[in-house]
PDB file of C-alpha atoms and ligand atoms in Angstrom:
ATOM      1  CA  MET A   1     -33.098   5.241  -1.207  1.00  0.00           C
ATOM      2  CA  ARG A   2     -34.646   4.679  -4.168  1.00  0.00           C
ATOM      3  CA  ASN A   3     -33.559   2.205  -7.334  1.00  0.00           C
ATOM      4  CA  GLU A   4     -32.604   5.263  -9.455  1.00  0.00           C
ATOM      5  CA  ASP A   5     -30.445   6.608  -6.659  1.00  0.00           C
ATOM      6  CA  SER A   6     -28.573   3.497  -5.611  1.00  0.00           C
ATOM      7  CA  SER A   7     -27.627   2.768  -9.124  1.00  0.00           C
ATOM      8  CA  VAL A   8     -26.426   6.638  -9.452  1.00  0.00           C
ATOM      9  CA  GLN A   9     -24.563   6.064  -6.772  1.00  0.00           C
ATOM     10  CA  ALA A  10     -22.716   3.004  -7.449  1.00  0.00           C
ATOM     11  CA  THR A  11     -21.523   4.391 -10.744  1.00  0.00           C
ATOM     12  CA  PHE A  12     -19.793   7.260  -9.340  1.00  0.00           C
ATOM     13  CA  ASN A  13     -18.425   5.224  -6.518  1.00  0.00           C
ATOM     14  CA  GLY A  14     -17.311   3.232  -9.174  1.00  0.00           C
ATOM     15  CA  ILE A  15     -15.421   6.450 -11.109  1.00  0.00           C
ATOM     16  CA  ALA A  16     -14.574   7.937  -7.961  1.00  0.00           C
ATOM     17  CA  ARG A  17     -10.608   6.984  -9.276  1.00  0.00           C
ATOM     18  CA  ARG A  18     -10.361   8.903 -12.426  1.00  0.00           C
ATOM     19  CA  TYR A  19     -13.498  11.486 -11.716  1.00  0.00           C
ATOM     20  CA  ASP A  20     -11.019  14.518 -12.005  1.00  0.00           C
ATOM     21  CA  VAL A  21      -9.446  14.113 -15.124  1.00  0.00           C
ATOM     22  CA  MET A  22     -12.053  12.786 -16.750  1.00  0.00           C
ATOM     23  CA  ASN A  23     -13.904  15.432 -16.188  1.00  0.00           C
ATOM     24  CA  ARG A  24     -10.596  17.961 -17.223  1.00  0.00           C
ATOM     25  CA  LEU A  25     -10.918  16.311 -20.093  1.00  0.00           C
ATOM     26  CA  MET A  26     -14.800  16.697 -21.210  1.00  0.00           C
ATOM     27  CA  THR A  27     -14.675  20.624 -20.441  1.00  0.00           C
ATOM     28  CA  LEU A  28     -11.250  21.592 -21.641  1.00  0.00           C
ATOM     29  CA  GLY A  29     -10.173  22.702 -18.850  1.00  0.00           C
ATOM     30  CA  SER A  30     -12.930  24.994 -18.175  1.00  0.00           C
ATOM     31  CA  HIS A  31     -14.522  22.870 -15.080  1.00  0.00           C
ATOM     32  CA  GLN A  32     -12.742  24.339 -12.633  1.00  0.00           C
ATOM     33  CA  ARG A  33     -13.217  28.284 -13.202  1.00  0.00           C
ATOM     34  CA  TRP A  34     -16.476  27.721 -13.627  1.00  0.00           C
ATOM     35  CA  CYS A  35     -17.080  25.890  -9.957  1.00  0.00           C
ATOM     36  CA  ARG A  36     -14.483  28.854  -8.750  1.00  0.00           C
ATOM     37  CA  GLU A  37     -17.839  31.133 -11.007  1.00  0.00           C
ATOM     38  CA  ILE A  38     -20.426  29.437  -8.978  1.00  0.00           C
ATOM     39  CA  ALA A  39     -17.853  29.884  -5.725  1.00  0.00           C
ATOM     40  CA  THR A  40     -17.973  33.984  -6.095  1.00  0.00           C
ATOM     41  CA  LEU A  41     -21.889  33.920  -7.027  1.00  0.00           C
ATOM     42  CA  ALA A  42     -22.411  32.032  -3.906  1.00  0.00           C
ATOM     43  CA  THR A  43     -21.072  34.475  -1.806  1.00  0.00           C
ATOM     44  CA  SER A  44     -21.787  37.663  -3.444  1.00  0.00           C
ATOM     45  CA  ARG A  45     -23.044  38.604  -0.486  1.00  0.00           C
ATOM     46  CA  PRO A  46     -21.599  38.429   3.548  1.00  0.00           C
ATOM     47  CA  GLY A  47     -22.087  35.752   4.917  1.00  0.00           C
ATOM     48  CA  HIS A  48     -20.245  32.397   7.187  1.00  0.00           C
ATOM     49  CA  HIS A  49     -21.987  28.931   6.521  1.00  0.00           C
ATOM     50  CA  TYR A  50     -21.846  27.700   2.740  1.00  0.00           C
ATOM     51  CA  LEU A  51     -23.201  24.033   1.666  1.00  0.00           C
ATOM     52  CA  ASP A  52     -21.558  22.054  -1.367  1.00  0.00           C
ATOM     53  CA  LEU A  53     -24.096  19.539  -2.473  1.00  0.00           C
ATOM     54  CA  ALA A  54     -22.760  16.438  -4.805  1.00  0.00           C
ATOM     55  CA  THR A  55     -19.361  17.604  -3.825  1.00  0.00           C
ATOM     56  CA  GLY A  56     -17.412  15.331  -5.377  1.00  0.00           C
ATOM     57  CA  THR A  57     -14.093  15.565  -5.216  1.00  0.00           C
ATOM     58  CA  GLY A  58     -15.210  18.593  -3.466  1.00  0.00           C
ATOM     59  CA  VAL A  59     -13.604  21.449  -6.177  1.00  0.00           C
ATOM     60  CA  ILE A  60     -16.826  24.118  -5.772  1.00  0.00           C
ATOM     61  CA  ALA A  61     -15.916  23.724  -1.367  1.00  0.00           C
ATOM     62  CA  ARG A  62     -12.277  24.576  -1.875  1.00  0.00           C
ATOM     63  CA  ALA A  63     -13.154  27.471  -4.339  1.00  0.00           C
ATOM     64  CA  ILE A  64     -15.219  28.590  -1.675  1.00  0.00           C
ATOM     65  CA  ARG A  65     -13.322  28.264   1.298  1.00  0.00           C
ATOM     66  CA  GLU A  66     -10.413  30.039  -1.337  1.00  0.00           C
ATOM     67  CA  GLN A  67     -13.234  32.771  -1.796  1.00  0.00           C
ATOM     68  CA  ARG A  68     -14.230  32.822   1.990  1.00  0.00           C
ATOM     69  CA  PRO A  69     -11.128  31.764   3.918  1.00  0.00           C
ATOM     70  CA  SER A  70     -13.080  31.944   7.332  1.00  0.00           C
ATOM     71  CA  GLY A  71     -16.281  30.603   6.408  1.00  0.00           C
ATOM     72  CA  ALA A  72     -17.320  26.833   7.674  1.00  0.00           C
ATOM     73  CA  VAL A  73     -18.090  24.760   4.359  1.00  0.00           C
ATOM     74  CA  ILE A  74     -19.466  21.641   4.223  1.00  0.00           C
ATOM     75  CA  GLY A  75     -19.363  19.439   1.398  1.00  0.00           C
ATOM     76  CA  ALA A  76     -21.591  16.732   1.144  1.00  0.00           C
ATOM     77  CA  ASP A  77     -22.111  13.721  -1.034  1.00  0.00           C
ATOM     78  CA  PHE A  78     -23.793  10.225  -1.121  1.00  0.00           C
ATOM     79  CA  SER A  79     -20.938   8.624  -2.769  1.00  0.00           C
ATOM     80  CA  GLU A  80     -17.913   7.393   0.118  1.00  0.00           C
ATOM     81  CA  SER A  81     -15.508   6.938  -2.453  1.00  0.00           C
ATOM     82  CA  MET A  82     -15.938  10.489  -4.300  1.00  0.00           C
ATOM     83  CA  LEU A  83     -15.742  11.761  -0.736  1.00  0.00           C
ATOM     84  CA  ASP A  84     -12.571   9.820   0.010  1.00  0.00           C
ATOM     85  CA  VAL A  85     -10.632  11.463  -2.786  1.00  0.00           C
ATOM     86  CA  ALA A  86     -11.698  14.616  -1.320  1.00  0.00           C
ATOM     87  CA  ARG A  87     -10.464  14.231   1.886  1.00  0.00           C
ATOM     88  CA  GLN A  88      -7.369  13.424   0.426  1.00  0.00           C
ATOM     89  CA  LEU A  89      -6.342  16.420  -1.840  1.00  0.00           C
ATOM     90  CA  ASP A  90      -4.966  19.289  -0.619  1.00  0.00           C
ATOM     91  CA  GLY A  91      -6.620  22.644   0.624  1.00  0.00           C
ATOM     92  CA  ASN A  92      -9.127  20.844   2.465  1.00  0.00           C
ATOM     93  CA  ALA A  93      -8.765  23.395   5.734  1.00  0.00           C
ATOM     94  CA  GLY A  94     -11.923  24.280   7.022  1.00  0.00           C
ATOM     95  CA  ILE A  95     -14.281  21.853   4.933  1.00  0.00           C
ATOM     96  CA  ASP A  96     -16.353  19.617   6.685  1.00  0.00           C
ATOM     97  CA  TRP A  97     -16.707  16.221   4.125  1.00  0.00           C
ATOM     98  CA  GLN A  98     -20.166  14.503   5.064  1.00  0.00           C
ATOM     99  CA  PHE A  99     -22.317  11.311   3.840  1.00  0.00           C
ATOM    100  CA  ALA A 100     -25.632  13.203   3.146  1.00  0.00           C
ATOM    101  CA  ASP A 101     -28.253  12.150   0.287  1.00  0.00           C
ATOM    102  CA  ALA A 102     -29.754  15.426  -1.254  1.00  0.00           C
ATOM    103  CA  HIS A 103     -33.508  14.065  -0.937  1.00  0.00           C
ATOM    104  CA  GLU A 104     -33.120  14.528   2.736  1.00  0.00           C
ATOM    105  CA  LEU A 105     -30.163  17.506   3.851  1.00  0.00           C
ATOM    106  CA  PRO A 106     -28.998  16.120   7.747  1.00  0.00           C
ATOM    107  CA  PHE A 107     -29.648  19.876   8.703  1.00  0.00           C
ATOM    108  CA  GLU A 108     -31.858  22.407  10.193  1.00  0.00           C
ATOM    109  CA  ASP A 109     -34.175  24.930   8.346  1.00  0.00           C
ATOM    110  CA  ASN A 110     -33.014  28.219   7.636  1.00  0.00           C
ATOM    111  CA  LYS A 111     -28.630  27.111   7.976  1.00  0.00           C
ATOM    112  CA  PHE A 112     -26.519  28.633   5.198  1.00  0.00           C
ATOM    113  CA  ASP A 113     -25.512  31.631   3.550  1.00  0.00           C
ATOM    114  CA  GLY A 114     -25.299  29.983   0.108  1.00  0.00           C
ATOM    115  CA  VAL A 115     -25.849  26.277  -1.456  1.00  0.00           C
ATOM    116  CA  THR A 116     -23.845  25.686  -4.266  1.00  0.00           C
ATOM    117  CA  HIS A 117     -23.820  22.323  -6.635  1.00  0.00           C
ATOM    118  CA  GLY A 118     -21.695  20.633 -10.033  1.00  0.00           C
ATOM    119  CA  TYR A 119     -23.802  18.356 -12.095  1.00  0.00           C
ATOM    120  CA  LEU A 120     -26.417  17.136  -9.462  1.00  0.00           C
ATOM    121  CA  LEU A 121     -30.078  17.514 -10.591  1.00  0.00           C
ATOM    122  CA  ARG A 122     -29.814  15.473 -13.950  1.00  0.00           C
ATOM    123  CA  ASN A 123     -28.719  12.523 -11.607  1.00  0.00           C
ATOM    124  CA  VAL A 124     -31.920  12.954  -8.619  1.00  0.00           C
ATOM    125  CA  SER A 125     -34.883  10.564  -9.016  1.00  0.00           C
ATOM    126  CA  ASP A 126     -36.772  13.762  -7.642  1.00  0.00           C
ATOM    127  CA  LEU A 127     -36.071  17.115  -8.568  1.00  0.00           C
ATOM    128  CA  ASP A 128     -38.338  19.090  -6.998  1.00  0.00           C
ATOM    129  CA  LEU A 129     -37.564  17.110  -3.232  1.00  0.00           C
ATOM    130  CA  VAL A 130     -33.736  18.656  -3.533  1.00  0.00           C
ATOM    131  CA  LEU A 131     -34.607  22.030  -4.946  1.00  0.00           C
ATOM    132  CA  ASN A 132     -36.914  22.110  -2.011  1.00  0.00           C
ATOM    133  CA  GLU A 133     -34.357  20.834   0.397  1.00  0.00           C
ATOM    134  CA  GLN A 134     -32.070  23.403  -1.346  1.00  0.00           C
ATOM    135  CA  PHE A 135     -34.958  26.250  -0.312  1.00  0.00           C
ATOM    136  CA  ARG A 136     -35.435  24.636   3.642  1.00  0.00           C
ATOM    137  CA  VAL A 137     -31.729  25.132   4.368  1.00  0.00           C
ATOM    138  CA  LEU A 138     -31.075  28.418   3.112  1.00  0.00           C
ATOM    139  CA  LYS A 139     -31.726  31.198   5.335  1.00  0.00           C
ATOM    140  CA  PRO A 140     -34.020  33.671   3.735  1.00  0.00           C
ATOM    141  CA  GLY A 141     -32.020  35.872   1.550  1.00  0.00           C
ATOM    142  CA  GLY A 142     -29.460  32.931   0.721  1.00  0.00           C
ATOM    143  CA  VAL A 143     -28.505  31.810  -2.698  1.00  0.00           C
ATOM    144  CA  VAL A 144     -28.272  29.027  -4.715  1.00  0.00           C
ATOM    145  CA  ALA A 145     -25.430  28.244  -7.134  1.00  0.00           C
ATOM    146  CA  ALA A 146     -24.787  25.542  -9.479  1.00  0.00           C
ATOM    147  CA  LEU A 147     -23.344  24.114 -12.846  1.00  0.00           C
ATOM    148  CA  GLU A 148     -25.839  21.777 -14.423  1.00  0.00           C
ATOM    149  CA  SER A 149     -25.480  19.883 -17.750  1.00  0.00           C
ATOM    150  CA  SER A 150     -28.202  20.980 -20.263  1.00  0.00           C
ATOM    151  CA  PRO A 151     -28.999  19.588 -23.512  1.00  0.00           C
ATOM    152  CA  PRO A 152     -27.618  21.359 -26.389  1.00  0.00           C
ATOM    153  CA  SER A 153     -30.403  23.601 -28.847  1.00  0.00           C
ATOM    154  CA  GLY A 154     -30.174  25.533 -31.518  1.00  0.00           C
ATOM    155  CA  ILE A 155     -28.917  25.113 -35.250  1.00  0.00           C
ATOM    156  CA  PHE A 156     -25.595  23.251 -34.145  1.00  0.00           C
ATOM    157  CA  SER A 157     -27.435  21.397 -31.394  1.00  0.00           C
ATOM    158  CA  PRO A 158     -27.289  17.675 -34.145  1.00  0.00           C
ATOM    159  CA  VAL A 159     -23.576  18.260 -34.281  1.00  0.00           C
ATOM    160  CA  ILE A 160     -22.651  18.312 -30.703  1.00  0.00           C
ATOM    161  CA  CYS A 161     -25.076  16.189 -29.782  1.00  0.00           C
ATOM    162  CA  LEU A 162     -23.082  13.690 -32.173  1.00  0.00           C
ATOM    163  CA  GLY A 163     -19.954  14.923 -30.643  1.00  0.00           C
ATOM    164  CA  MET A 164     -21.223  14.013 -27.109  1.00  0.00           C
ATOM    165  CA  ARG A 165     -22.427  10.448 -28.510  1.00  0.00           C
ATOM    166  CA  VAL A 166     -18.673   9.943 -30.007  1.00  0.00           C
ATOM    167  CA  VAL A 167     -16.409  11.532 -27.799  1.00  0.00           C
ATOM    168  CA  ILE A 168     -17.348  10.743 -24.303  1.00  0.00           C
ATOM    169  CA  PRO A 169     -17.759   6.981 -24.075  1.00  0.00           C
ATOM    170  CA  THR A 170     -14.570   6.996 -26.142  1.00  0.00           C
ATOM    171  CA  LEU A 171     -12.710   9.390 -23.105  1.00  0.00           C
ATOM    172  CA  GLY A 172     -14.701   6.944 -20.959  1.00  0.00           C
ATOM    173  CA  THR A 173     -13.588   3.803 -22.257  1.00  0.00           C
ATOM    174  CA  ILE A 174      -9.991   4.337 -22.618  1.00  0.00           C
ATOM    175  CA  ILE A 175      -9.633   6.870 -19.882  1.00  0.00           C
ATOM    176  CA  GLY A 176     -11.942   6.514 -17.217  1.00  0.00           C
ATOM    177  CA  ARG A 177     -11.914   2.802 -18.073  1.00  0.00           C
ATOM    178  CA  ASP A 178     -15.665   2.527 -17.385  1.00  0.00           C
ATOM    179  CA  ARG A 179     -17.883   3.228 -20.507  1.00  0.00           C
ATOM    180  CA  PRO A 180     -20.895   2.553 -19.319  1.00  0.00           C
ATOM    181  CA  ALA A 181     -20.803   5.160 -16.750  1.00  0.00           C
ATOM    182  CA  TYR A 182     -19.342   7.966 -19.214  1.00  0.00           C
ATOM    183  CA  GLN A 183     -22.856   6.866 -21.543  1.00  0.00           C
ATOM    184  CA  TYR A 184     -25.218   7.253 -18.657  1.00  0.00           C
ATOM    185  CA  LEU A 185     -23.401  10.378 -18.788  1.00  0.00           C
ATOM    186  CA  VAL A 186     -24.346  11.361 -21.978  1.00  0.00           C
ATOM    187  CA  ASP A 187     -27.873  10.009 -21.758  1.00  0.00           C
ATOM    188  CA  SER A 188     -28.523  12.103 -18.580  1.00  0.00           C
ATOM    189  CA  THR A 189     -27.267  14.603 -20.227  1.00  0.00           C
ATOM    190  CA  LEU A 190     -29.145  15.062 -23.329  1.00  0.00           C
ATOM    191  CA  GLY A 191     -32.461  13.612 -21.685  1.00  0.00           C
ATOM    192  CA  PHE A 192     -32.282  16.844 -19.325  1.00  0.00           C
ATOM    193  CA  LEU A 193     -34.637  19.634 -18.733  1.00  0.00           C
ATOM    194  CA  THR A 194     -34.023  22.206 -21.202  1.00  0.00           C
ATOM    195  CA  PRO A 195     -32.828  25.532 -19.585  1.00  0.00           C
ATOM    196  CA  GLU A 196     -36.976  27.233 -19.759  1.00  0.00           C
ATOM    197  CA  ALA A 197     -38.453  24.467 -17.923  1.00  0.00           C
ATOM    198  CA  LEU A 198     -35.628  24.198 -15.186  1.00  0.00           C
ATOM    199  CA  ARG A 199     -36.038  27.871 -14.105  1.00  0.00           C
ATOM    200  CA  ARG A 200     -40.252  26.824 -13.552  1.00  0.00           C
ATOM    201  CA  ARG A 201     -38.368  23.770 -11.136  1.00  0.00           C
ATOM    202  CA  PHE A 202     -36.805  26.397  -9.325  1.00  0.00           C
ATOM    203  CA  GLU A 203     -39.629  29.087  -9.215  1.00  0.00           C
ATOM    204  CA  LEU A 204     -42.426  26.067  -7.689  1.00  0.00           C
ATOM    205  CA  ALA A 205     -39.689  25.607  -5.281  1.00  0.00           C
ATOM    206  CA  GLY A 206     -40.101  29.280  -4.286  1.00  0.00           C
ATOM    207  CA  PHE A 207     -36.927  30.416  -5.534  1.00  0.00           C
ATOM    208  CA  GLU A 208     -36.618  34.348  -7.104  1.00  0.00           C
ATOM    209  CA  ASP A 209     -34.291  35.733  -9.037  1.00  0.00           C
ATOM    210  CA  VAL A 210     -33.408  32.849 -11.312  1.00  0.00           C
ATOM    211  CA  ARG A 211     -30.717  33.162 -13.514  1.00  0.00           C
ATOM    212  CA  VAL A 212     -28.745  31.270 -16.338  1.00  0.00           C
ATOM    213  CA  LYS A 213     -26.087  31.737 -17.738  1.00  0.00           C
ATOM    214  CA  SER A 214     -24.803  29.252 -21.101  1.00  0.00           C
ATOM    215  CA  ARG A 215     -21.426  27.850 -20.851  1.00  0.00           C
ATOM    216  CA  PHE A 216     -19.235  25.746 -23.504  1.00  0.00           C
ATOM    217  CA  LEU A 217     -21.844  25.978 -26.916  1.00  0.00           C
ATOM    218  CA  GLY A 218     -24.942  25.417 -24.418  1.00  0.00           C
ATOM    219  CA  THR A 219     -23.961  22.067 -22.736  1.00  0.00           C
ATOM    220  CA  ASN A 220     -23.391  23.645 -19.564  1.00  0.00           C
ATOM    221  CA  MET A 221     -25.555  26.319 -17.595  1.00  0.00           C
ATOM    222  CA  ILE A 222     -24.844  28.226 -14.229  1.00  0.00           C
ATOM    223  CA  TRP A 223     -28.291  28.831 -12.293  1.00  0.00           C
ATOM    224  CA  THR A 224     -28.372  31.280  -9.499  1.00  0.00           C
ATOM    225  CA  ALA A 225     -31.446  31.368  -7.621  1.00  0.00           C
ATOM    226  CA  ARG A 226     -32.596  33.351  -4.042  1.00  0.00           C
ATOM    227  CA  LYS A 227     -34.568  32.706  -1.456  1.00  0.00           C
ATOM    228  CA  PRO A 228     -36.836  35.556  -0.810  1.00  0.00           C
ATOM    229  CA  GLY A 229     -36.240  37.171   2.168  1.00  0.00           C
TER     230      GLY A 229
HETATM  231  C1  SAM B 301     -20.746  14.968 -12.163  1.00  0.00           C
HETATM  232  S1  SAM B 301     -20.016  14.492 -10.073  1.00  0.00           S
HETATM  233  C2  SAM B 301     -20.126  16.047  -9.532  1.00  0.00           C
HETATM  234  C3  SAM B 301     -19.093  16.549  -8.704  1.00  0.00           C
HETATM  235  C4  SAM B 301     -18.835  18.239  -8.700  1.00  0.00           C
HETATM  236  N1  SAM B 301     -19.476  18.853  -8.065  1.00  0.00           N
HETATM  237  C5  SAM B 301     -18.005  18.584  -9.391  1.00  0.00           C
HETATM  238  O1  SAM B 301     -18.721  19.479 -10.443  1.00  0.00           O
HETATM  239  O2  SAM B 301     -17.423  18.387  -9.914  1.00  0.00           O
HETATM  240  C6  SAM B 301     -21.961  14.338  -9.292  1.00  0.00           C
HETATM  241  C7  SAM B 301     -21.943  13.711  -7.950  1.00  0.00           C
HETATM  242  O3  SAM B 301     -22.764  14.067  -7.769  1.00  0.00           O
HETATM  243  C8  SAM B 301     -23.602  13.409  -6.341  1.00  0.00           C
HETATM  244  N2  SAM B 301     -24.833  12.870  -6.147  1.00  0.00           N
HETATM  245  C9  SAM B 301     -25.663  12.281  -6.804  1.00  0.00           C
HETATM  246  N3  SAM B 301     -26.902  11.899  -6.722  1.00  0.00           N
HETATM  247  C10 SAM B 301     -26.398  12.630  -4.868  1.00  0.00           C
HETATM  248  C11 SAM B 301     -27.658  12.516  -4.147  1.00  0.00           C
HETATM  249  N4  SAM B 301     -28.906  12.424  -4.330  1.00  0.00           N
HETATM  250  N5  SAM B 301     -27.321  13.352  -2.860  1.00  0.00           N
HETATM  251  C12 SAM B 301     -26.131  13.384  -2.867  1.00  0.00           C
HETATM  252  N6  SAM B 301     -25.052  13.334  -3.846  1.00  0.00           N
HETATM  253  C13 SAM B 301     -25.493  13.034  -5.288  1.00  0.00           C
HETATM  254  C14 SAM B 301     -22.352  12.156  -6.797  1.00  0.00           C
HETATM  255  O4  SAM B 301     -22.283  10.502  -6.382  1.00  0.00           O
HETATM  256  C15 SAM B 301     -21.536  12.727  -7.638  1.00  0.00           C
HETATM  257  O5  SAM B 301     -20.203  13.248  -6.876  1.00  0.00           O
END
């Protein structure tokens, strides 16, 4: 694993216990709803096998199981502390929690009907490899659905950026008790690819029908893309 990824892994191991409460505060309670939306998009066609990558505390994995009660769902992450929290929460029936690095998925080709992830791509050292891996493990015709943060654009973006720079590290200090981790969140979001650039990377990995919907003043995006077939 590269140094950048080890440092991200340590960051998430450090904030796992307070992750959900911080997420609820930072999205004003919208995160759960977006995760249900991701699950609906990933299960839009008949299927049985689903992978939620960077599952964290498993919100998207649980939403998939709610929508596909007979589905086989894997929730994978490279933070053991996040997986420990996921395992202790209710609603885990039918979900297999596994350690996995998104750069090197331990799954065979063409296995999953749907792959999901929430807030993964801004954290990885090799985004193209991560998208190639998702493409590889999806069945032809399978869908990837993802929630990603995004640098704000438009006339209000200076105000939104300022708000993010002030509010998130402050909440991270008081509630999350780890200011550097939440400073990293702001920096990695503001430094992340624009939606236009990320669309090209999905297409470069071979995906088609790449769609994006903006949420929360353009700071969050819901992506879907399909593997041809
Ligand atoms: C911001 S959390 C998101 C958790 C969850 N998806 C959600 O929406 O609440 C990002 C997660 O990505 C995981 N992650 C980051 N890089 C990863 C990688 N290379 N492989 C696997 N998981 C990774 C972290 O451990 C962390 O749990």
